mmCIF file of C-alpha atoms in Angstrom:
data_model
loop_
_atom_site.group_PDB
_atom_site.id
_atom_site.type_symbol
_atom_site.label_atom_id
_atom_site.label_comp_id
_atom_site.label_asym_id
_atom_site.label_seq_id
_atom_site.Cartn_x
_atom_site.Cartn_y
_atom_site.Cartn_z
ATOM 1 C CA MET Y 23 0.000 0.000 0.000
ATOM 2 C CA LYS Y 24 1.515 3.293 -1.168
ATOM 3 C CA LEU Y 25 0.433 6.404 0.754
ATOM 4 C CA THR Y 26 1.100 9.483 -1.365
ATOM 5 C CA LYS Y 27 -1.959 11.677 -0.740
ATOM 6 C CA PHE Y 28 -2.641 13.871 2.269
ATOM 7 C CA THR Y 29 -6.225 12.576 2.474
ATOM 8 C CA GLN Y 30 -4.820 9.061 2.927
ATOM 9 C CA LEU Y 31 -2.561 10.239 5.728
ATOM 10 C CA GLU Y 32 -5.460 12.086 7.362
ATOM 11 C CA SER Y 33 -7.350 8.785 7.457
ATOM 12 C CA LEU Y 34 -4.327 6.975 8.888
ATOM 13 C CA ASN Y 35 -3.892 9.676 11.524
ATOM 14 C CA LEU Y 36 -7.568 9.604 12.507
ATOM 15 C CA GLY Y 37 -7.615 5.820 12.832
ATOM 16 C CA ALA Y 38 -4.405 5.901 14.883
ATOM 17 C CA SER Y 39 -5.960 8.549 17.140
ATOM 18 C CA PHE Y 40 -8.949 6.252 17.698
ATOM 19 C CA LEU Y 41 -6.832 3.197 18.581
ATOM 20 C CA SER Y 42 -4.352 5.189 20.688
ATOM 21 C CA THR Y 43 -6.879 5.617 23.553
ATOM 22 C CA GLY Y 44 -6.012 9.278 24.025
ATOM 23 C CA GLY Y 45 -2.215 8.927 23.909
ATOM 24 C CA GLY Y 46 0.345 8.133 21.253
ATOM 25 C CA GLY Y 47 1.385 11.749 20.661
ATOM 26 C CA ASN Y 48 -0.322 14.856 19.367
ATOM 27 C CA PRO Y 49 -2.371 14.184 16.177
ATOM 28 C CA THR Y 50 -1.942 17.784 14.978
ATOM 29 C CA GLU Y 51 1.848 17.439 15.161
ATOM 30 C CA ALA Y 52 1.520 14.080 13.397
ATOM 31 C CA LEU Y 53 -0.226 15.769 10.465
ATOM 32 C CA ASP Y 54 2.586 18.321 10.302
ATOM 33 C CA MET Y 55 5.067 15.450 10.040
ATOM 34 C CA TYR Y 56 3.052 13.849 7.254
ATOM 35 C CA ARG Y 57 3.078 17.149 5.351
ATOM 36 C CA HIS Y 58 6.860 17.161 5.680
ATOM 37 C CA VAL Y 59 7.065 13.539 4.471
ATOM 38 C CA LEU Y 60 4.908 14.290 1.432
ATOM 39 C CA LYS Y 61 6.828 17.447 0.545
ATOM 40 C CA LYS Y 62 10.304 15.965 0.935
ATOM 41 C CA TYR Y 63 9.813 12.287 0.037
ATOM 42 C CA GLY Y 64 6.469 12.055 -1.784
ATOM 43 C CA GLY Y 65 4.991 9.590 0.704
ATOM 44 C CA PHE Y 66 5.896 6.089 1.868
ATOM 45 C CA TYR Y 67 5.078 2.443 1.254
ATOM 46 C CA VAL Y 68 3.368 0.143 3.776
ATOM 47 C CA LYS Y 69 4.476 -3.486 3.520
ATOM 48 C CA LYS Y 70 2.920 -6.571 5.075
ATOM 49 C CA LEU Y 71 5.065 -8.337 7.658
ATOM 50 C CA SER Y 72 4.288 -11.611 5.883
ATOM 51 C CA ASP Y 73 5.874 -10.231 2.684
ATOM 52 C CA CYS Y 74 9.213 -9.623 4.407
ATOM 53 C CA LYS Y 75 12.072 -12.111 4.320
ATOM 54 C CA PRO Y 76 12.894 -13.960 7.568
ATOM 55 C CA ASN Y 77 16.354 -12.371 7.852
ATOM 56 C CA ASP Y 78 15.226 -8.830 7.035
ATOM 57 C CA ASN Y 79 16.371 -6.368 9.708
ATOM 58 C CA CYS Y 80 13.877 -3.878 11.154
ATOM 59 C CA ILE Y 81 14.079 -1.052 13.703
ATOM 60 C CA THR Y 82 11.682 1.477 15.228
ATOM 61 C CA ALA Y 83 11.564 5.095 16.439
ATOM 62 C CA PHE Y 84 9.228 6.703 18.967
ATOM 63 C CA GLY Y 85 8.801 9.444 21.528
ATOM 64 C CA VAL Y 86 8.908 8.969 25.285
ATOM 65 C CA GLY Y 87 7.629 11.380 27.921
ATOM 66 C CA SER Y 88 4.501 13.292 28.846
ATOM 67 C CA ASN Y 89 1.684 13.965 26.374
ATOM 68 C CA SER Y 90 1.745 17.575 27.568
ATOM 69 C CA SER Y 91 5.231 18.068 26.116
ATOM 70 C CA THR Y 92 5.442 18.759 22.392
ATOM 71 C CA SER Y 93 8.289 19.043 19.912
ATOM 72 C CA ASN Y 94 9.427 18.278 16.385
ATOM 73 C CA PRO Y 95 11.022 14.804 16.501
ATOM 74 C CA ILE Y 96 12.807 14.919 13.146
ATOM 75 C CA PRO Y 97 16.202 16.314 14.311
ATOM 76 C CA ALA Y 98 16.379 13.967 17.320
ATOM 77 C CA VAL Y 99 15.294 10.892 15.335
ATOM 78 C CA THR Y 100 17.784 11.678 12.569
ATOM 79 C CA GLN Y 101 20.652 11.967 15.044
ATOM 80 C CA GLY Y 102 19.569 8.831 16.905
ATOM 81 C CA LEU Y 103 19.479 6.869 13.673
ATOM 82 C CA ASN Y 104 22.955 8.038 12.663
ATOM 83 C CA ILE Y 105 24.342 6.986 16.055
ATOM 84 C CA LEU Y 106 22.547 3.630 15.985
ATOM 85 C CA LYS Y 107 24.056 2.764 12.613
ATOM 86 C CA ASN Y 108 27.500 2.784 14.258
ATOM 87 C CA TYR Y 109 26.414 -0.081 16.513
ATOM 88 C CA LEU Y 110 24.525 -2.203 13.989
ATOM 89 C CA GLY Y 111 27.468 -3.101 11.800
ATOM 90 C CA LYS Y 112 26.854 -4.225 8.223
ATOM 91 C CA PRO Y 113 23.189 -5.382 8.292
ATOM 92 C CA SER Y 114 21.028 -3.107 6.180
ATOM 93 C CA ILE Y 115 17.671 -1.888 7.458
ATOM 94 C CA ALA Y 116 14.815 -3.426 5.473
ATOM 95 C CA GLY Y 117 11.881 -1.740 7.188
ATOM 96 C CA ILE Y 118 10.591 0.393 10.035
ATOM 97 C CA ILE Y 119 8.048 -1.035 12.481
ATOM 98 C CA PRO Y 120 5.941 1.470 14.448
ATOM 99 C CA VAL Y 121 6.370 1.042 18.180
ATOM 100 C CA GLU Y 122 2.618 1.545 18.687
ATOM 101 C CA ILE Y 123 -0.537 2.654 16.938
ATOM 102 C CA GLY Y 124 -0.682 6.273 18.013
ATOM 103 C CA PRO Y 125 -0.788 9.376 15.807
ATOM 104 C CA LYS Y 126 2.672 10.828 16.410
ATOM 105 C CA SER Y 127 4.283 7.449 17.056
ATOM 106 C CA LEU Y 128 3.075 6.267 13.666
ATOM 107 C CA ALA Y 129 4.077 9.499 11.920
ATOM 108 C CA THR Y 130 7.580 9.293 13.446
ATOM 109 C CA ALA Y 131 8.027 5.754 12.129
ATOM 110 C CA ALA Y 132 6.647 6.787 8.728
ATOM 111 C CA TYR Y 133 9.106 9.688 8.552
ATOM 112 C CA MET Y 134 12.058 7.389 9.251
ATOM 113 C CA ALA Y 135 10.836 4.864 6.659
ATOM 114 C CA ALA Y 136 10.539 7.605 4.041
ATOM 115 C CA ALA Y 137 13.936 9.089 4.929
ATOM 116 C CA LEU Y 138 15.624 5.687 4.590
ATOM 117 C CA ASN Y 139 13.599 4.778 1.494
ATOM 118 C CA VAL Y 140 12.396 1.549 3.121
ATOM 119 C CA PRO Y 141 8.836 0.384 3.818
ATOM 120 C CA LEU Y 142 6.803 1.039 6.920
ATOM 121 C CA ILE Y 143 5.901 -2.447 8.136
ATOM 122 C CA ASP Y 144 2.193 -3.140 8.709
ATOM 123 C CA ALA Y 145 2.594 -4.137 12.366
ATOM 124 C CA ASP Y 146 3.547 -2.631 15.744
ATOM 125 C CA PHE Y 147 5.285 -3.557 18.972
ATOM 126 C CA VAL Y 148 2.565 -2.558 21.467
ATOM 127 C CA GLY Y 149 -0.134 -4.514 19.686
ATOM 128 C CA GLY Y 150 -2.756 -2.443 17.918
ATOM 129 C CA ARG Y 151 -2.911 0.421 20.411
ATOM 130 C CA SER Y 152 -0.733 2.804 22.450
ATOM 131 C CA SER Y 153 0.707 2.194 25.899
ATOM 132 C CA PRO Y 154 2.190 4.478 28.565
ATOM 133 C CA GLU Y 155 5.383 2.509 29.232
ATOM 134 C CA VAL Y 156 8.059 0.864 27.113
ATOM 135 C CA PHE Y 157 7.761 -2.586 28.676
ATOM 136 C CA LEU Y 158 4.032 -2.791 27.820
ATOM 137 C CA GLU Y 159 4.760 -4.309 24.426
ATOM 138 C CA THR Y 160 4.003 -7.786 23.157
ATOM 139 C CA ILE Y 161 7.705 -8.563 22.697
ATOM 140 C CA SER Y 162 8.000 -8.455 26.506
ATOM 141 C CA LEU Y 163 5.934 -11.661 26.575
ATOM 142 C CA PHE Y 164 8.742 -13.349 24.625
ATOM 143 C CA ASN Y 165 11.776 -11.707 26.278
ATOM 144 C CA LEU Y 166 13.058 -10.118 23.071
ATOM 145 C CA LYS Y 167 15.802 -7.522 23.518
ATOM 146 C CA ARG Y 168 15.302 -3.926 22.397
ATOM 147 C CA THR Y 169 18.999 -3.029 22.435
ATOM 148 C CA PRO Y 170 21.060 -1.382 21.164
ATOM 149 C CA ALA Y 171 18.909 1.741 21.330
ATOM 150 C CA VAL Y 172 19.673 5.460 21.253
ATOM 151 C CA VAL Y 173 17.635 8.096 23.091
ATOM 152 C CA THR Y 174 17.995 11.748 22.043
ATOM 153 C CA ASN Y 175 16.422 14.965 23.307
ATOM 154 C CA ASN Y 176 15.547 18.247 21.587
ATOM 155 C CA GLN Y 177 18.961 19.668 22.482
ATOM 156 C CA LEU Y 178 20.430 16.764 20.456
ATOM 157 C CA GLN Y 179 22.011 15.196 23.518
ATOM 158 C CA SER Y 180 22.043 11.402 23.215
ATOM 159 C CA ALA Y 181 22.554 8.324 25.362
ATOM 160 C CA VAL Y 182 23.132 4.792 24.077
ATOM 161 C CA LEU Y 183 21.771 1.697 25.800
ATOM 162 C CA LEU Y 184 23.877 -1.237 24.596
ATOM 163 C CA ASP Y 185 22.303 -3.924 26.767
ATOM 164 C CA SER Y 186 19.859 -4.278 29.644
ATOM 165 C CA PRO Y 187 18.766 -6.935 32.132
ATOM 166 C CA ASN Y 188 15.019 -6.560 31.497
ATOM 167 C CA PRO Y 189 12.312 -4.349 29.922
ATOM 168 C CA LEU Y 190 11.740 -2.420 33.166
ATOM 169 C CA PHE Y 191 15.350 -1.272 33.087
ATOM 170 C CA GLU Y 192 14.853 -0.052 29.512
ATOM 171 C CA GLU Y 193 11.705 1.847 30.504
ATOM 172 C CA GLN Y 194 13.517 3.544 33.401
ATOM 173 C CA PHE Y 195 16.545 4.385 31.229
ATOM 174 C CA PHE Y 196 14.461 6.062 28.521
ATOM 175 C CA ARG Y 197 11.977 7.668 30.943
ATOM 176 C CA ASN Y 198 14.639 9.174 33.196
ATOM 177 C CA PHE Y 199 16.415 10.613 30.174
ATOM 178 C CA ALA Y 200 13.118 12.175 29.049
ATOM 179 C CA ILE Y 201 12.328 13.559 32.528
ATOM 180 C CA ASN Y 202 15.718 15.283 32.524
ATOM 181 C CA SER Y 203 14.984 16.626 29.010
ATOM 182 C CA ASN Y 204 11.797 18.603 29.713
ATOM 183 C CA ASN Y 205 9.701 15.425 29.528
ATOM 184 C CA ARG Y 206 10.391 14.686 25.871
ATOM 185 C CA ALA Y 207 12.941 12.493 24.091
ATOM 186 C CA TYR Y 208 13.021 10.131 21.129
ATOM 187 C CA VAL Y 209 14.237 6.544 20.933
ATOM 188 C CA VAL Y 210 15.651 4.780 17.874
ATOM 189 C CA GLY Y 211 16.393 1.082 18.260
ATOM 190 C CA TYR Y 212 14.862 -2.409 18.608
ATOM 191 C CA PRO Y 213 17.013 -4.000 15.869
ATOM 192 C CA MET Y 214 15.361 -7.361 15.156
ATOM 193 C CA LYS Y 215 14.951 -9.829 12.347
ATOM 194 C CA VAL Y 216 11.520 -10.545 10.895
ATOM 195 C CA LYS Y 217 11.777 -14.209 11.906
ATOM 196 C CA GLN Y 218 11.847 -13.041 15.550
ATOM 197 C CA LEU Y 219 8.687 -10.994 15.056
ATOM 198 C CA ASN Y 220 6.291 -13.123 13.016
ATOM 199 C CA SER Y 221 4.621 -14.591 16.102
ATOM 200 C CA THR Y 222 5.554 -11.978 18.710
ATOM 201 C CA ILE Y 223 3.968 -8.760 17.410
ATOM 202 C CA VAL Y 224 0.577 -7.812 15.988
ATOM 203 C CA SER Y 225 0.496 -7.536 12.198
ATOM 204 C CA LYS Y 226 -1.891 -5.548 9.961
ATOM 205 C CA SER Y 227 -2.369 -2.926 12.681
ATOM 206 C CA VAL Y 228 -1.346 -0.005 10.429
ATOM 207 C CA SER Y 229 -3.857 -0.995 7.761
ATOM 208 C CA LYS Y 230 -6.470 -1.460 10.495
ATOM 209 C CA ALA Y 231 -5.903 2.133 11.635
ATOM 210 C CA TYR Y 232 -6.204 3.298 8.027
ATOM 211 C CA LYS Y 233 -9.509 1.467 7.517
ATOM 212 C CA ILE Y 234 -10.941 2.799 10.784
ATOM 213 C CA GLY Y 235 -9.899 6.324 9.849
ATOM 214 C CA GLN Y 236 -11.642 6.031 6.492
ATOM 215 C CA LEU Y 237 -14.864 4.988 8.242
ATOM 216 C CA LEU Y 238 -14.640 7.741 10.856
ATOM 217 C CA PHE Y 239 -14.159 10.376 8.155
ATOM 218 C CA LYS Y 240 -17.503 9.196 6.783
ATOM 219 C CA PHE Y 241 -18.997 9.340 10.329
ATOM 220 C CA GLN Y 242 -19.548 5.589 10.249
ATOM 221 C CA LEU Y 243 -18.810 4.795 13.894
ATOM 222 C CA ASN Y 244 -21.403 2.021 13.890
ATOM 223 C CA ASN Y 245 -19.496 0.223 11.160
ATOM 224 C CA VAL Y 246 -16.293 0.509 13.206
ATOM 225 C CA LEU Y 247 -18.003 -0.946 16.284
ATOM 226 C CA SER Y 248 -19.611 -3.722 14.276
ATOM 227 C CA GLN Y 249 -16.436 -4.737 12.443
ATOM 228 C CA TYR Y 250 -14.198 -4.623 15.530
ATOM 229 C CA GLN Y 251 -16.669 -5.762 18.218
ATOM 230 C CA GLY Y 252 -16.749 -2.452 20.048
ATOM 231 C CA LYS Y 253 -19.296 -1.145 22.567
ATOM 232 C CA ILE Y 254 -20.625 2.209 23.666
ATOM 233 C CA LEU Y 255 -20.206 2.100 27.429
ATOM 234 C CA PHE Y 256 -21.194 5.585 28.577
ATOM 235 C CA LYS Y 257 -22.285 9.049 27.443
ATOM 236 C CA GLY Y 258 -22.123 12.261 29.443
ATOM 237 C CA ASN Y 259 -20.220 15.461 30.168
ATOM 238 C CA ILE Y 260 -17.007 16.015 32.096
ATOM 239 C CA ILE Y 261 -17.755 17.619 35.457
ATOM 240 C CA ARG Y 262 -14.342 17.415 37.098
ATOM 241 C CA GLN Y 263 -10.708 16.531 36.437
ATOM 242 C CA SER Y 264 -8.098 15.688 39.042
ATOM 243 C CA ASN Y 265 -4.483 15.971 37.883
ATOM 244 C CA GLN Y 266 -1.962 13.703 39.601
ATOM 245 C CA SER Y 267 1.772 14.244 40.004
ATOM 246 C CA ASN Y 268 3.663 11.570 38.089
ATOM 247 C CA PRO Y 269 6.964 12.718 36.511
ATOM 248 C CA GLY Y 270 7.338 11.682 32.904
ATOM 249 C CA PHE Y 271 3.617 11.080 32.365
ATOM 250 C CA SER Y 272 0.327 12.965 31.997
ATOM 251 C CA THR Y 273 -1.786 11.426 34.755
ATOM 252 C CA LYS Y 274 -5.290 12.363 35.876
ATOM 253 C CA MET Y 275 -8.759 11.141 36.810
ATOM 254 C CA ILE Y 276 -11.719 12.539 34.885
ATOM 255 C CA PHE Y 277 -15.340 12.391 36.070
ATOM 256 C CA ILE Y 278 -18.220 12.195 33.573
ATOM 257 C CA THR Y 279 -21.945 12.410 34.373
ATOM 258 C CA ASN Y 280 -25.236 12.169 32.485
ATOM 259 C CA ASN Y 281 -27.398 13.240 35.474
ATOM 260 C CA GLN Y 282 -28.323 9.615 36.141
ATOM 261 C CA THR Y 283 -24.973 7.921 36.567
ATOM 262 C CA THR Y 284 -21.345 8.950 36.920
ATOM 263 C CA ALA Y 285 -18.307 7.436 35.261
ATOM 264 C CA LYS Y 286 -14.640 8.055 35.889
ATOM 265 C CA VAL Y 287 -11.589 7.293 33.769
ATOM 266 C CA TRP Y 288 -8.026 6.982 35.046
ATOM 267 C CA ILE Y 289 -5.508 8.278 32.537
ATOM 268 C CA LYS Y 290 -1.751 7.761 32.437
ATOM 269 C CA ASN Y 291 -1.028 9.198 28.991
ATOM 270 C CA GLU Y 292 -3.640 6.670 27.745
ATOM 271 C CA ASN Y 293 -7.134 5.857 29.062
ATOM 272 C CA LEU Y 294 -6.538 2.773 31.199
ATOM 273 C CA ILE Y 295 -9.390 2.197 33.681
ATOM 274 C CA LEU Y 296 -13.140 2.918 33.525
ATOM 275 C CA TRP Y 297 -15.596 2.812 36.411
ATOM 276 C CA ILE Y 298 -19.357 3.433 36.201
ATOM 277 C CA ASN Y 299 -21.075 4.299 39.489
ATOM 278 C CA ASN Y 300 -17.832 3.280 41.245
ATOM 279 C CA ARG Y 301 -18.026 -0.230 39.810
ATOM 280 C CA LEU Y 302 -15.109 -1.400 37.709
ATOM 281 C CA LYS Y 303 -16.280 -1.597 34.090
ATOM 282 C CA LEU Y 304 -13.209 -1.992 31.858
ATOM 283 C CA THR Y 305 -9.412 -1.890 32.053
ATOM 284 C CA CYS Y 306 -6.365 -2.240 29.864
ATOM 285 C CA PRO Y 307 -5.307 -4.117 27.820
ATOM 286 C CA ASP Y 308 -8.744 -3.494 26.256
ATOM 287 C CA LEU Y 309 -9.161 -0.076 24.652
ATOM 288 C CA ILE Y 310 -11.055 2.746 26.388
ATOM 289 C CA ILE Y 311 -11.698 5.432 23.774
ATOM 290 C CA LEU Y 312 -13.131 8.899 24.428
ATOM 291 C CA LEU Y 313 -15.030 10.554 21.569
ATOM 292 C CA ASP Y 314 -16.147 14.172 21.296
ATOM 293 C CA GLU Y 315 -19.650 15.344 20.404
ATOM 294 C CA GLU Y 316 -18.868 14.774 16.719
ATOM 295 C CA LEU Y 317 -17.856 11.186 17.599
ATOM 296 C CA GLN Y 318 -14.194 11.820 16.818
ATOM 297 C CA PRO Y 319 -11.342 10.683 19.124
ATOM 298 C CA ILE Y 320 -10.043 13.094 21.771
ATOM 299 C CA PHE Y 321 -6.324 13.562 22.388
ATOM 300 C CA ASN Y 322 -6.016 13.612 26.169
ATOM 301 C CA LYS Y 323 -3.932 16.778 26.277
ATOM 302 C CA ASN Y 324 -7.032 18.600 24.956
ATOM 303 C CA LEU Y 325 -9.342 17.410 27.744
ATOM 304 C CA ASP Y 326 -8.547 20.435 29.934
ATOM 305 C CA GLU Y 327 -10.250 22.774 27.468
ATOM 306 C CA TYR Y 328 -12.974 20.432 26.208
ATOM 307 C CA LYS Y 329 -16.539 21.417 27.187
ATOM 308 C CA GLY Y 330 -18.749 19.173 25.020
ATOM 309 C CA SER Y 331 -20.285 15.749 25.497
ATOM 310 C CA ILE Y 332 -18.196 12.580 25.812
ATOM 311 C CA THR Y 333 -18.918 9.119 24.439
ATOM 312 C CA VAL Y 334 -16.900 6.290 25.997
ATOM 313 C CA ILE Y 335 -16.147 3.346 23.709
ATOM 314 C CA GLY Y 336 -14.809 -0.054 24.705
ATOM 315 C CA LEU Y 337 -12.890 -2.064 22.107
ATOM 316 C CA PRO Y 338 -11.348 -5.497 22.684
ATOM 317 C CA ALA Y 339 -7.573 -5.746 22.630
ATOM 318 C CA GLU Y 340 -5.770 -7.871 20.073
ATOM 319 C CA THR Y 341 -5.796 -11.620 20.776
ATOM 320 C CA ILE Y 342 -2.158 -11.713 21.903
ATOM 321 C CA TRP Y 343 -3.098 -9.517 24.884
ATOM 322 C CA LYS Y 344 -6.004 -11.788 25.892
ATOM 323 C CA SER Y 345 -3.781 -14.584 27.199
ATOM 324 C CA SER Y 346 -3.331 -14.822 30.954
ATOM 325 C CA ALA Y 347 0.256 -13.617 30.531
ATOM 326 C CA GLY Y 348 -0.893 -10.697 28.373
ATOM 327 C CA ILE Y 349 -3.571 -9.571 30.825
ATOM 328 C CA LYS Y 350 -1.101 -9.884 33.699
ATOM 329 C CA LEU Y 351 1.534 -7.798 31.895
ATOM 330 C CA PHE Y 352 -0.727 -5.023 30.548
ATOM 331 C CA SER Y 353 -2.613 -4.608 33.824
ATOM 332 C CA PRO Y 354 -3.650 -1.582 35.883
ATOM 333 C CA LYS Y 355 -1.173 -2.630 38.578
ATOM 334 C CA ASN Y 356 1.721 -2.624 36.100
ATOM 335 C CA CYS Y 357 0.569 0.822 34.996
ATOM 336 C CA GLY Y 358 0.739 2.068 38.581
ATOM 337 C CA TYR Y 359 -2.874 1.760 39.793
ATOM 338 C CA ASN Y 360 -3.904 -0.876 42.345
ATOM 339 C CA SER Y 361 -6.910 -2.362 40.568
ATOM 340 C CA PRO Y 362 -7.786 -5.785 39.181
ATOM 341 C CA SER Y 363 -8.124 -6.258 35.442
ATOM 342 C CA LYS Y 364 -11.483 -6.459 33.677
ATOM 343 C CA VAL Y 365 -11.759 -7.086 29.940
ATOM 344 C CA LEU Y 366 -14.646 -6.694 27.550
ATOM 345 C CA SER Y 367 -17.340 -9.285 26.937
ATOM 346 C CA ILE Y 368 -18.291 -9.199 23.279
ATOM 347 C CA ASN Y 369 -21.750 -8.826 21.763
ATOM 348 C CA LYS Y 370 -23.476 -6.689 19.150
ATOM 349 C CA GLU Y 371 -25.411 -4.459 21.551
ATOM 350 C CA ASN Y 372 -25.016 -0.764 22.253
ATOM 351 C CA LEU Y 373 -24.523 0.496 18.731
ATOM 352 C CA LEU Y 374 -25.627 4.077 18.059
#
């Protein structure tokens, strides 16, 4: 799939915003990056993971830090890539895999693919959504290494992680660097062969975002819910927001009411836990998606100023997250909130 038109990239960005559950980077900045990609490179090609050769080498690039911090990632990603090449040796890079399905995360990966003249691979490391922490990726279930990796800030200061004992160490390394860099830095790394990834990451997640974006541009939310087994869980208006101190993240609790019942959503960059009338309704790894009054996804940084109605959508996570190990890894407790997990039961009710 060749993406050479801005309308195509708008659809991709909208679908990524939907699946990102409020995180994944600023969608407006993502569109700016796509404009740059079109102007300088004419677009990029999306390639199926199944069409890659087993020994093809792939890497990724992504931002780390708070959603409230914004910047242009291109200089930092370019420097990180140049440094990483010194540690990779002779293997050529055959493709770029997005770290997650989020607007700016996807645009950053697309930029690097276009700059290197290699395909963007139709897959991602988080598994069809965004996550607040580096270790919340499906490759953690299989103990795959992310190193070497380079993290670079907006001042073009870099640090190289050559090896690590576990994914939590990697998260702390990247996060601490970002905290000391005004809450924003960019990682380039995860050098892996396709044969390591065929059964350890979610494929076709980029094309899924594109298809969802096309439907949302036509205001066909019902078709999205029907095709992907989603549910409308709540409708109301935000009455209160409680910001929480958590360096390196945008963390808050929002309260939504419809005069009959009250819901609350705990956010740590992404929407992670939903309660209705103080009863636990849904948690990660399933997707909790907030839509505005036009039924378009809301980037969580914009919640402070938003005054309209809210529709809360629940969407089941990809199958790889539904295993007992997946639910245990991508749990509220591992995200920093002491709550049990609760995933979605699927039926065709609650369409608009």
